Every structure is written in structure tokens, then in C-alpha cells.
PDB file of C-alpha atoms and ligand atoms in Angstrom:
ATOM      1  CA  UNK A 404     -21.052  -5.270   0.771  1.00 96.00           C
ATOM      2  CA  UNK A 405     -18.869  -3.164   3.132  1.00 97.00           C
ATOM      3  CA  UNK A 406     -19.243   0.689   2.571  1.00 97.00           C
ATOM      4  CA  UNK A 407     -15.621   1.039   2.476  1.00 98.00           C
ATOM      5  CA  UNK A 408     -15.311  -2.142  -0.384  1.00 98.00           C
ATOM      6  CA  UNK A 409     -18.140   0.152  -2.439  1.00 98.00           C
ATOM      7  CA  UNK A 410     -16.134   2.986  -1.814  1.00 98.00           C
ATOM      8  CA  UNK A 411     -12.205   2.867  -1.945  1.00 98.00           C
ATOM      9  CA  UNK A 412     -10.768   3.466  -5.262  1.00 98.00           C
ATOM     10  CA  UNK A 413      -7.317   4.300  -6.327  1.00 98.00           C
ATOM     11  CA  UNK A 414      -7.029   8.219  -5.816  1.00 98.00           C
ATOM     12  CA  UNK A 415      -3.735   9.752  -7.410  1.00 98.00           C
ATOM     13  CA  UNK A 416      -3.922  13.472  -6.783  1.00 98.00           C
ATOM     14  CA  UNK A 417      -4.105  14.840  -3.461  1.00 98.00           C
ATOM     15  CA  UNK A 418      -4.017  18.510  -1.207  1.00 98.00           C
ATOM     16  CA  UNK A 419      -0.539  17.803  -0.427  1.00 98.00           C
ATOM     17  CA  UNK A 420      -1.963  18.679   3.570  1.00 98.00           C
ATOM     18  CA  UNK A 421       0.140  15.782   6.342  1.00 98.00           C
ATOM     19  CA  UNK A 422      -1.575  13.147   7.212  1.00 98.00           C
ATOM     20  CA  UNK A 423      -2.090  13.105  11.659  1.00 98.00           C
ATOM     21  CA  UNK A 424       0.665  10.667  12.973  1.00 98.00           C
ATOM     22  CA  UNK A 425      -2.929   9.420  14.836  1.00 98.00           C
ATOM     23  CA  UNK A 426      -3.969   9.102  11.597  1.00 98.00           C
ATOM     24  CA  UNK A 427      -0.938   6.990  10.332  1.00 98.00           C
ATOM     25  CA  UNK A 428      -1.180   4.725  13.600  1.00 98.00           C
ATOM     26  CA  UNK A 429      -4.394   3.512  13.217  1.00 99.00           C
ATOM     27  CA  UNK A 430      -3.651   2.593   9.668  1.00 99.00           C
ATOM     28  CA  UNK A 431      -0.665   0.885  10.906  1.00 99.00           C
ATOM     29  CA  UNK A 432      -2.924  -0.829  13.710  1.00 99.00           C
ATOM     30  CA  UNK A 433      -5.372  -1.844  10.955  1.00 99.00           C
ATOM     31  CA  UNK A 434      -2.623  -3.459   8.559  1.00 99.00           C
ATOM     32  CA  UNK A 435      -0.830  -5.514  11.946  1.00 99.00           C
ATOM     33  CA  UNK A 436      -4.743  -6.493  12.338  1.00 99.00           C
ATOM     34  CA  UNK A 437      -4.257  -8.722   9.399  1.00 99.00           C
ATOM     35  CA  UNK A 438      -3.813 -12.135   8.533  1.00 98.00           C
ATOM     36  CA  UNK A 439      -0.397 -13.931   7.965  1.00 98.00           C
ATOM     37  CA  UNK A 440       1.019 -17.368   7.263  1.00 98.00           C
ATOM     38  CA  UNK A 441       1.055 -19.397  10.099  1.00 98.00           C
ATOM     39  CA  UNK A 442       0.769 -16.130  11.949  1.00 98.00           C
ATOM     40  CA  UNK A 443       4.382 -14.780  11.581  1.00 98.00           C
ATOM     41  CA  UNK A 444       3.614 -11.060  10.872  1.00 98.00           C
ATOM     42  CA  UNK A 445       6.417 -10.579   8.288  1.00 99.00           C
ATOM     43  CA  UNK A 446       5.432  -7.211   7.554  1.00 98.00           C
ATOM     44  CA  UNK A 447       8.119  -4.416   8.317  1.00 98.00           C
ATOM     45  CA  UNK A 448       6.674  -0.396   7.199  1.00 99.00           C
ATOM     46  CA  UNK A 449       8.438   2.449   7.088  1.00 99.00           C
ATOM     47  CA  UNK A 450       6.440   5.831   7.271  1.00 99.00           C
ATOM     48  CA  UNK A 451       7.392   8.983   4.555  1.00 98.00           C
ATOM     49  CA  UNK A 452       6.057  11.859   5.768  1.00 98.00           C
ATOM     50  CA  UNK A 453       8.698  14.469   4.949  1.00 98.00           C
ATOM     51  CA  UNK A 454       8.133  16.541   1.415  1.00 98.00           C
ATOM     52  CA  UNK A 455      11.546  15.760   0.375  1.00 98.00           C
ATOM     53  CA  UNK A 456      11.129  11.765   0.752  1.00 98.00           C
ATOM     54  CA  UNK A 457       7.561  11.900  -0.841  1.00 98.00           C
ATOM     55  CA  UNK A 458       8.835  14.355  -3.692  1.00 98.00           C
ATOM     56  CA  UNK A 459      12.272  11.535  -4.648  1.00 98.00           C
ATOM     57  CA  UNK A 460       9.503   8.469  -4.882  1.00 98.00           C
ATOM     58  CA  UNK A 461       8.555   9.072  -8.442  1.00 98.00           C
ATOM     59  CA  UNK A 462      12.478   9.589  -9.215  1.00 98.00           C
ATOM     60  CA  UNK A 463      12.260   5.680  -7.703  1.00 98.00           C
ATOM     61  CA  UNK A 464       9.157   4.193  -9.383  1.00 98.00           C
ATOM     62  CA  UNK A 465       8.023   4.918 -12.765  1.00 98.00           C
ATOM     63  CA  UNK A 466       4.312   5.085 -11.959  1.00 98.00           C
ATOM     64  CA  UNK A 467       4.149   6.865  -8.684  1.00 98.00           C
ATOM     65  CA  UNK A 468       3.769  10.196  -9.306  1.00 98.00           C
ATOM     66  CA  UNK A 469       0.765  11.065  -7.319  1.00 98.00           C
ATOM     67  CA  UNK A 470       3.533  10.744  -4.206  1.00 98.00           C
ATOM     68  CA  UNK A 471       4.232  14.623  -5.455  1.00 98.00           C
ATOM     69  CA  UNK A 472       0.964  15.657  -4.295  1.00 98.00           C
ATOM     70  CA  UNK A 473       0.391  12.861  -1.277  1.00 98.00           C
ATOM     71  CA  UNK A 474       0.883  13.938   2.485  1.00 98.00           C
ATOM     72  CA  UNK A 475       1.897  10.776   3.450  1.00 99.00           C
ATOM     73  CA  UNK A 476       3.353   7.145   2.315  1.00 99.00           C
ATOM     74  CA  UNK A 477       3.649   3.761   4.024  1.00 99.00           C
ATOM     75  CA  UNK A 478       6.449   1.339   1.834  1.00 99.00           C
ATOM     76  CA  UNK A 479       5.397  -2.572   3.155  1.00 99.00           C
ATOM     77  CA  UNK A 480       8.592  -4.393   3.248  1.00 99.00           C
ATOM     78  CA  UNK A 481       8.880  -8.543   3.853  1.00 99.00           C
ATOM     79  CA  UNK A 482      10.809  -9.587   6.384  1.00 98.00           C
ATOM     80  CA  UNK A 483      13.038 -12.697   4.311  1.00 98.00           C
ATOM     81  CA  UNK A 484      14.476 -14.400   7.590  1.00 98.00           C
ATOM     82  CA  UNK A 485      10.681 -15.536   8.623  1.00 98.00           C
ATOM     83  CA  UNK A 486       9.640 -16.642   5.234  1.00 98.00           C
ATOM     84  CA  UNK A 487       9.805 -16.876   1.330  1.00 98.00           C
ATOM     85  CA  UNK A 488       8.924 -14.206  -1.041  1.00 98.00           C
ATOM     86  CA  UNK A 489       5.489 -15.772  -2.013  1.00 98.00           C
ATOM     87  CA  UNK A 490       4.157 -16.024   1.687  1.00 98.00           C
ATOM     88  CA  UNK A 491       5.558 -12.335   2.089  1.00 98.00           C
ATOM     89  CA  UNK A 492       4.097 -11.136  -1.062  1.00 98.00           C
ATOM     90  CA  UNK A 493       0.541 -12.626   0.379  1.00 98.00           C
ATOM     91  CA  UNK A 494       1.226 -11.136   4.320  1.00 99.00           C
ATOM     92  CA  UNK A 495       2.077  -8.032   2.922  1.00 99.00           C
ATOM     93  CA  UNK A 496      -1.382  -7.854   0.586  1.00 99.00           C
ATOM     94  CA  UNK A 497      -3.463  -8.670   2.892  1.00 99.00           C
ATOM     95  CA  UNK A 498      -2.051  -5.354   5.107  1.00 99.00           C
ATOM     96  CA  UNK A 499      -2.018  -3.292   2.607  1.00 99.00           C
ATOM     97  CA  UNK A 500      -5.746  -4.130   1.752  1.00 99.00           C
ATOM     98  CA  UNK A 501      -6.531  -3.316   5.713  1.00 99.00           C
ATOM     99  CA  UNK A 502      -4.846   0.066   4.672  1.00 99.00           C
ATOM    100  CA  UNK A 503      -6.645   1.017   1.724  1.00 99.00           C
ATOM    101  CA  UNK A 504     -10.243   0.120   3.777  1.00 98.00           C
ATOM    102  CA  UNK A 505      -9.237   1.739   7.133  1.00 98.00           C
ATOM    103  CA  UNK A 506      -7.813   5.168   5.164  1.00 98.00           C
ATOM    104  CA  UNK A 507     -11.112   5.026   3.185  1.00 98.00           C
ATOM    105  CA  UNK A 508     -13.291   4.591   6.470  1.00 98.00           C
ATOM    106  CA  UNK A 509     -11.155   7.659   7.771  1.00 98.00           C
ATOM    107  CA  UNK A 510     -11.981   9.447   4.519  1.00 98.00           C
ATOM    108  CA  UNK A 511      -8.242   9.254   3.259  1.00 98.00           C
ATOM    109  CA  UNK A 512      -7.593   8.953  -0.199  1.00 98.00           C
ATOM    110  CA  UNK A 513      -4.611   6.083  -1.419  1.00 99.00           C
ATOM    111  CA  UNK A 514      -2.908   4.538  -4.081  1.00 99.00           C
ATOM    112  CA  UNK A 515      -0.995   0.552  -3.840  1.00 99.00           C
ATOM    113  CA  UNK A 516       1.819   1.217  -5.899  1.00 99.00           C
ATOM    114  CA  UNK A 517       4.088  -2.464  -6.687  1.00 98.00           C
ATOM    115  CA  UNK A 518       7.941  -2.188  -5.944  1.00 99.00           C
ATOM    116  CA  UNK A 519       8.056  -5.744  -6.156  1.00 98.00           C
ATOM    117  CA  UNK A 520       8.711  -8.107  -8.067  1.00 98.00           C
ATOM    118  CA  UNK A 521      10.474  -5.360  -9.801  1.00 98.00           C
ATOM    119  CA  UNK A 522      14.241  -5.635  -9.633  1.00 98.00           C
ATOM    120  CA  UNK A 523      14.738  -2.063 -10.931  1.00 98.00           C
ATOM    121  CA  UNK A 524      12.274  -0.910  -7.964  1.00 98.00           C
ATOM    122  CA  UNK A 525      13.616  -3.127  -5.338  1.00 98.00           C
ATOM    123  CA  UNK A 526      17.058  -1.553  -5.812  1.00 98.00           C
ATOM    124  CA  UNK A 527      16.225   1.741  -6.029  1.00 98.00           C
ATOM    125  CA  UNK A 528      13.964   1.737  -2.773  1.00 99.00           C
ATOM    126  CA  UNK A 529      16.368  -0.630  -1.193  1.00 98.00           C
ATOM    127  CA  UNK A 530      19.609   1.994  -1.764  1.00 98.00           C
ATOM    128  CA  UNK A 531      17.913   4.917  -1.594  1.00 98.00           C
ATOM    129  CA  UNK A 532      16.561   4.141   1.924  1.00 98.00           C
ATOM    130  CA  UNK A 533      19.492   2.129   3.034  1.00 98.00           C
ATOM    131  CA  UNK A 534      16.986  -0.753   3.950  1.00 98.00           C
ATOM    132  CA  UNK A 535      18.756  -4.027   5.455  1.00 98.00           C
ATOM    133  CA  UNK A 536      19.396  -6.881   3.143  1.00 97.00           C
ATOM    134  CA  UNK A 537      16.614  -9.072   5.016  1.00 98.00           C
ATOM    135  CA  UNK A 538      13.819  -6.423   4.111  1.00 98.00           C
ATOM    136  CA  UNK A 539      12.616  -6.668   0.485  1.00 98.00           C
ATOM    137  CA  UNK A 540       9.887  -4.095  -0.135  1.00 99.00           C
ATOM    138  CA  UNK A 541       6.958  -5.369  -1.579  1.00 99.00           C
ATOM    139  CA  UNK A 542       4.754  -1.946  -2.203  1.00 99.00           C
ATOM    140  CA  UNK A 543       4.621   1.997  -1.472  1.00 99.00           C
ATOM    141  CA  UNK A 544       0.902   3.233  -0.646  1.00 99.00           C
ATOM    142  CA  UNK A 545       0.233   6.836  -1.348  1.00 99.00           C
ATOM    143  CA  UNK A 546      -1.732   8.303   1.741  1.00 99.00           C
ATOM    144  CA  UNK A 547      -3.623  11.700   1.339  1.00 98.00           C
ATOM    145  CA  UNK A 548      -6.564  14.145   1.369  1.00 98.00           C
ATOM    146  CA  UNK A 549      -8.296  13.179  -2.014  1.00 98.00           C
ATOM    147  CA  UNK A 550      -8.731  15.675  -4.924  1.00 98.00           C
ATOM    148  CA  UNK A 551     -10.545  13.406  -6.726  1.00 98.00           C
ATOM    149  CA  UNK A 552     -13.767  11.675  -6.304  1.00 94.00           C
ATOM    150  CA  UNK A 553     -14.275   7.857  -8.571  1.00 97.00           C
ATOM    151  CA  UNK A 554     -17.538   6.344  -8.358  1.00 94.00           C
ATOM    152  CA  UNK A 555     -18.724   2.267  -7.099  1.00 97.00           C
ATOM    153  CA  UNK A 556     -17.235   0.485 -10.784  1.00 96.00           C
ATOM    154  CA  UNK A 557     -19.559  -2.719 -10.122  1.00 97.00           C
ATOM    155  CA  UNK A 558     -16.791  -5.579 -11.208  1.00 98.00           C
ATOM    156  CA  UNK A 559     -19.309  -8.095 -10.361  1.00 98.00           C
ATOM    157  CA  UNK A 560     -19.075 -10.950 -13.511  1.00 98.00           C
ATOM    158  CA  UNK A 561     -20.338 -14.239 -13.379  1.00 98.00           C
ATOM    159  CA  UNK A 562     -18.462 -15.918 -16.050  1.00 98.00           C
ATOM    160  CA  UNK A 563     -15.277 -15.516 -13.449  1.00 98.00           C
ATOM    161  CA  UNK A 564     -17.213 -18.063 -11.179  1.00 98.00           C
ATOM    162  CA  UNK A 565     -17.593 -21.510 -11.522  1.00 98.00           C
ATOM    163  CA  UNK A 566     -20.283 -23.330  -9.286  1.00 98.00           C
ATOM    164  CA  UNK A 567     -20.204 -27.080  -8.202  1.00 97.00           C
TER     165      UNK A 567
HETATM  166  C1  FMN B 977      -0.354  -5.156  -7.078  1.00 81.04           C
HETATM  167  C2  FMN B 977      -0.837  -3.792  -7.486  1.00 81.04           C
HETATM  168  C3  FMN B 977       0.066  -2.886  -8.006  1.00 81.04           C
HETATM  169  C4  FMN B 977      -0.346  -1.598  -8.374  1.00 81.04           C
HETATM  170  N1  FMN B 977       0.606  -0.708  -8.795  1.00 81.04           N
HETATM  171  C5  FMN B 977       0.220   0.559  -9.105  1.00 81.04           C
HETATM  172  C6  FMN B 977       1.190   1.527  -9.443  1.00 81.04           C
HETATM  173  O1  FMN B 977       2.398   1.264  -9.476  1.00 81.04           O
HETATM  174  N2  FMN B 977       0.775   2.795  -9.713  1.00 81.04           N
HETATM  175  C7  FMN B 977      -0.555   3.129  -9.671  1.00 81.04           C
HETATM  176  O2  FMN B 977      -0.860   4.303  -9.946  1.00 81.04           O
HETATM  177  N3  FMN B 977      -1.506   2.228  -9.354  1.00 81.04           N
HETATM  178  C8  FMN B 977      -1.157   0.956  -9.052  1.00 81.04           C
HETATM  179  N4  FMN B 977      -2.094   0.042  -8.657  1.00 81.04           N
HETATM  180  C9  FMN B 977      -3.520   0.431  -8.613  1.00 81.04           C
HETATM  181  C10 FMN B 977      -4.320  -0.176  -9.777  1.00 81.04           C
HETATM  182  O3  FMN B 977      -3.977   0.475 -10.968  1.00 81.04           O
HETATM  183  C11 FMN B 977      -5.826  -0.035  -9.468  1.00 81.04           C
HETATM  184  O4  FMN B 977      -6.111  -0.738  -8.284  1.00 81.04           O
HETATM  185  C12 FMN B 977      -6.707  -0.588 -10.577  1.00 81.04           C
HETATM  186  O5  FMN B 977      -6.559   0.213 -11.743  1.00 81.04           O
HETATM  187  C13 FMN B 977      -8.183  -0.604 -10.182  1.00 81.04           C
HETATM  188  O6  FMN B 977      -8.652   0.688  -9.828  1.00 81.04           O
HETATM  189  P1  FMN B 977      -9.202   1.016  -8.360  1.00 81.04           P
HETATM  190  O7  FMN B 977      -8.099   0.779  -7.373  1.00 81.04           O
HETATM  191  O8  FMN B 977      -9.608   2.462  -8.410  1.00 81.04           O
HETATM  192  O9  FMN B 977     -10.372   0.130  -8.069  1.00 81.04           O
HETATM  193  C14 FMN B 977      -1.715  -1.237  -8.262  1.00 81.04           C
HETATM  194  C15 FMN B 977      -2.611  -2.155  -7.734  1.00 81.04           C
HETATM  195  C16 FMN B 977      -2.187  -3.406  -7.323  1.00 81.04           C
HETATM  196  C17 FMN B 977      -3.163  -4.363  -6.688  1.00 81.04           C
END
């Protein structure tokens, strides 16, 4: 298995220290990196790193409040004119997943946190970022200098496989 598979976890508290705008590119050249549906690269991101937007994301989402202590978020919107919600929803999981494994190779902690399918969310990110109508955002990742170690969780179970 991949180190960084063993590795990432969710980490929710953080140093509150920015994360290097080198830093946020290659995790932004890592999430382009990844696979969409019939290769139209919905995704759309849009990059917190002032205090003051990281520090209103828990006012947003109910269970985001390791944002207080992150230096750094990435929100993955869906770009509706290029395809429907459930092909965005997948394009937009499969970059955030690049995410999570690059900022873990880098030795970053994060956190996926949902917006959608949330209505409540999806409102309040939408307005509260003034994002155009086209863009629905899918999910917030907290970004950050971990203050909090987890250990490998083997998930491994058989009886979710079935062999023919
Ligand atoms: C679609 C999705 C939505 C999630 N939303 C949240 C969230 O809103 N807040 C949060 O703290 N964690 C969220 N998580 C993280 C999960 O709670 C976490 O991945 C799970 O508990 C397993 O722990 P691990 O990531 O450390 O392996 C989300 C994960 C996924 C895949």
C-alpha cells in the first residue's frame, strides 16, 4: 500500500502557521492531475488563506470547526454548464482525494469537509462568497500544520468483498 494511503487521516486541529502558496500549488497541481468524466475537468477551487475567511467557515458549516485553527482551505466547486451533479460530485472526489495524499506526502495535515448535497451549506458558501450560479460547491478541505498525530486504522474486511 502507498505510504501516504497508510498514513493520511483526518486531522482537525492545527498551528494555525500559512500554508506556502508553493505549497497550495502543488496541491492544486495534484488535484487537476486527476481523473474526470470523459475528461472535462469540472473542478473550479477557490483558495482561503486569510484568518478572517478561515475564522467565518464554521459560522457556514456546522462541522468545520478545525478551519479556526487551519492555515489554509481549498472549497472544490462543480462547474454545472459541463455536467450533472453526480459526474461533478465524482470529478470533484477524485481531486480532493489527490489533495488529501499530496498534503500528506508534504507532511500537511487536512480535513474533507461535505458542503454538498447540503442545501443549507450550498447557500451559505454560495452567498457568502458570492460564487456564480454555475459553480455549486461540492466540499471545503482544511489545510494545515497538524497538532495531532492518528495512527494506520487497518479497515481491511473481507465480508465487504465478494469474489467470482
Ligand atoms: C464525503 C465526506 C464528508 C466529510 N465531511 C466531514 C465534515 O464535514 N467534517 C469533518 O470533520 N469530517 C468530515 N469528513 C471526514 C470523515 O469524518 C473521516 O474521513 C472519517 O471519519 C474517517 O476518518 P479518517 O479520515 O481519519 O480516516 C468527511 C469525509 C468525507 C469522505
Amino acid at each position: 500500500m502507498l505510504k501516504e494511503i497508510e498514513k493520511r487521516r483526518s486531522i482537525r486541529k492545527f498551528n494555525k502557521e500559512a500554508v506556502k502558496q508553493e505549497t497550495l500549488e502543488v496541491l492544486l497541481r495534484s488535484a487537476m492531475q486527476a481523473p474526470t468524466a470523459m475528461n472535462k475537468q469540472t473542478w473550479r477551487f477557490l483558495v482561503l488563506q486569510r484568518r478572517e475567511d478561515l475564522d467565518v467557515l464554521p459560522s457556514l458549516h456546522p462541522y468545520a470547526n478545525m478551519m479556526k485553527s487551519a492555515g489554509a482551505a481549498i472549497i472544490v466547486m462543480g462547474d454545472r454548464t459541463l455536467n450533472s451533479d453526480p459526474y461533478l460530485y465524482c470529478d470533484a472526489s477524485a481531486a480532493i482525494m489527490n489533495i488529501l495524499l499530496e498534503a500528506t506526502h508534504l507532511g500537511l495535515g487536512s480535513c474533507w469537509c461535505a458542503i454538498a448535497p447540503s442545501k443549507e451549506r450550498i447557500d451559505a458558501f454560495s452567498n457568502y462568497f458570492a460564487l456564480s450560479k454555475e459553480l455549486l460547491p461540492i466540499a471545503v478541505i482544511a489545510l494545515g500544520e497538524g497538532m495531532e498525530s492518528k495512527g494506520f486504522e487497518d479497515r481491511y474486511d473481507p465480508a465487504k468483498v465478494q469474489w467470482r
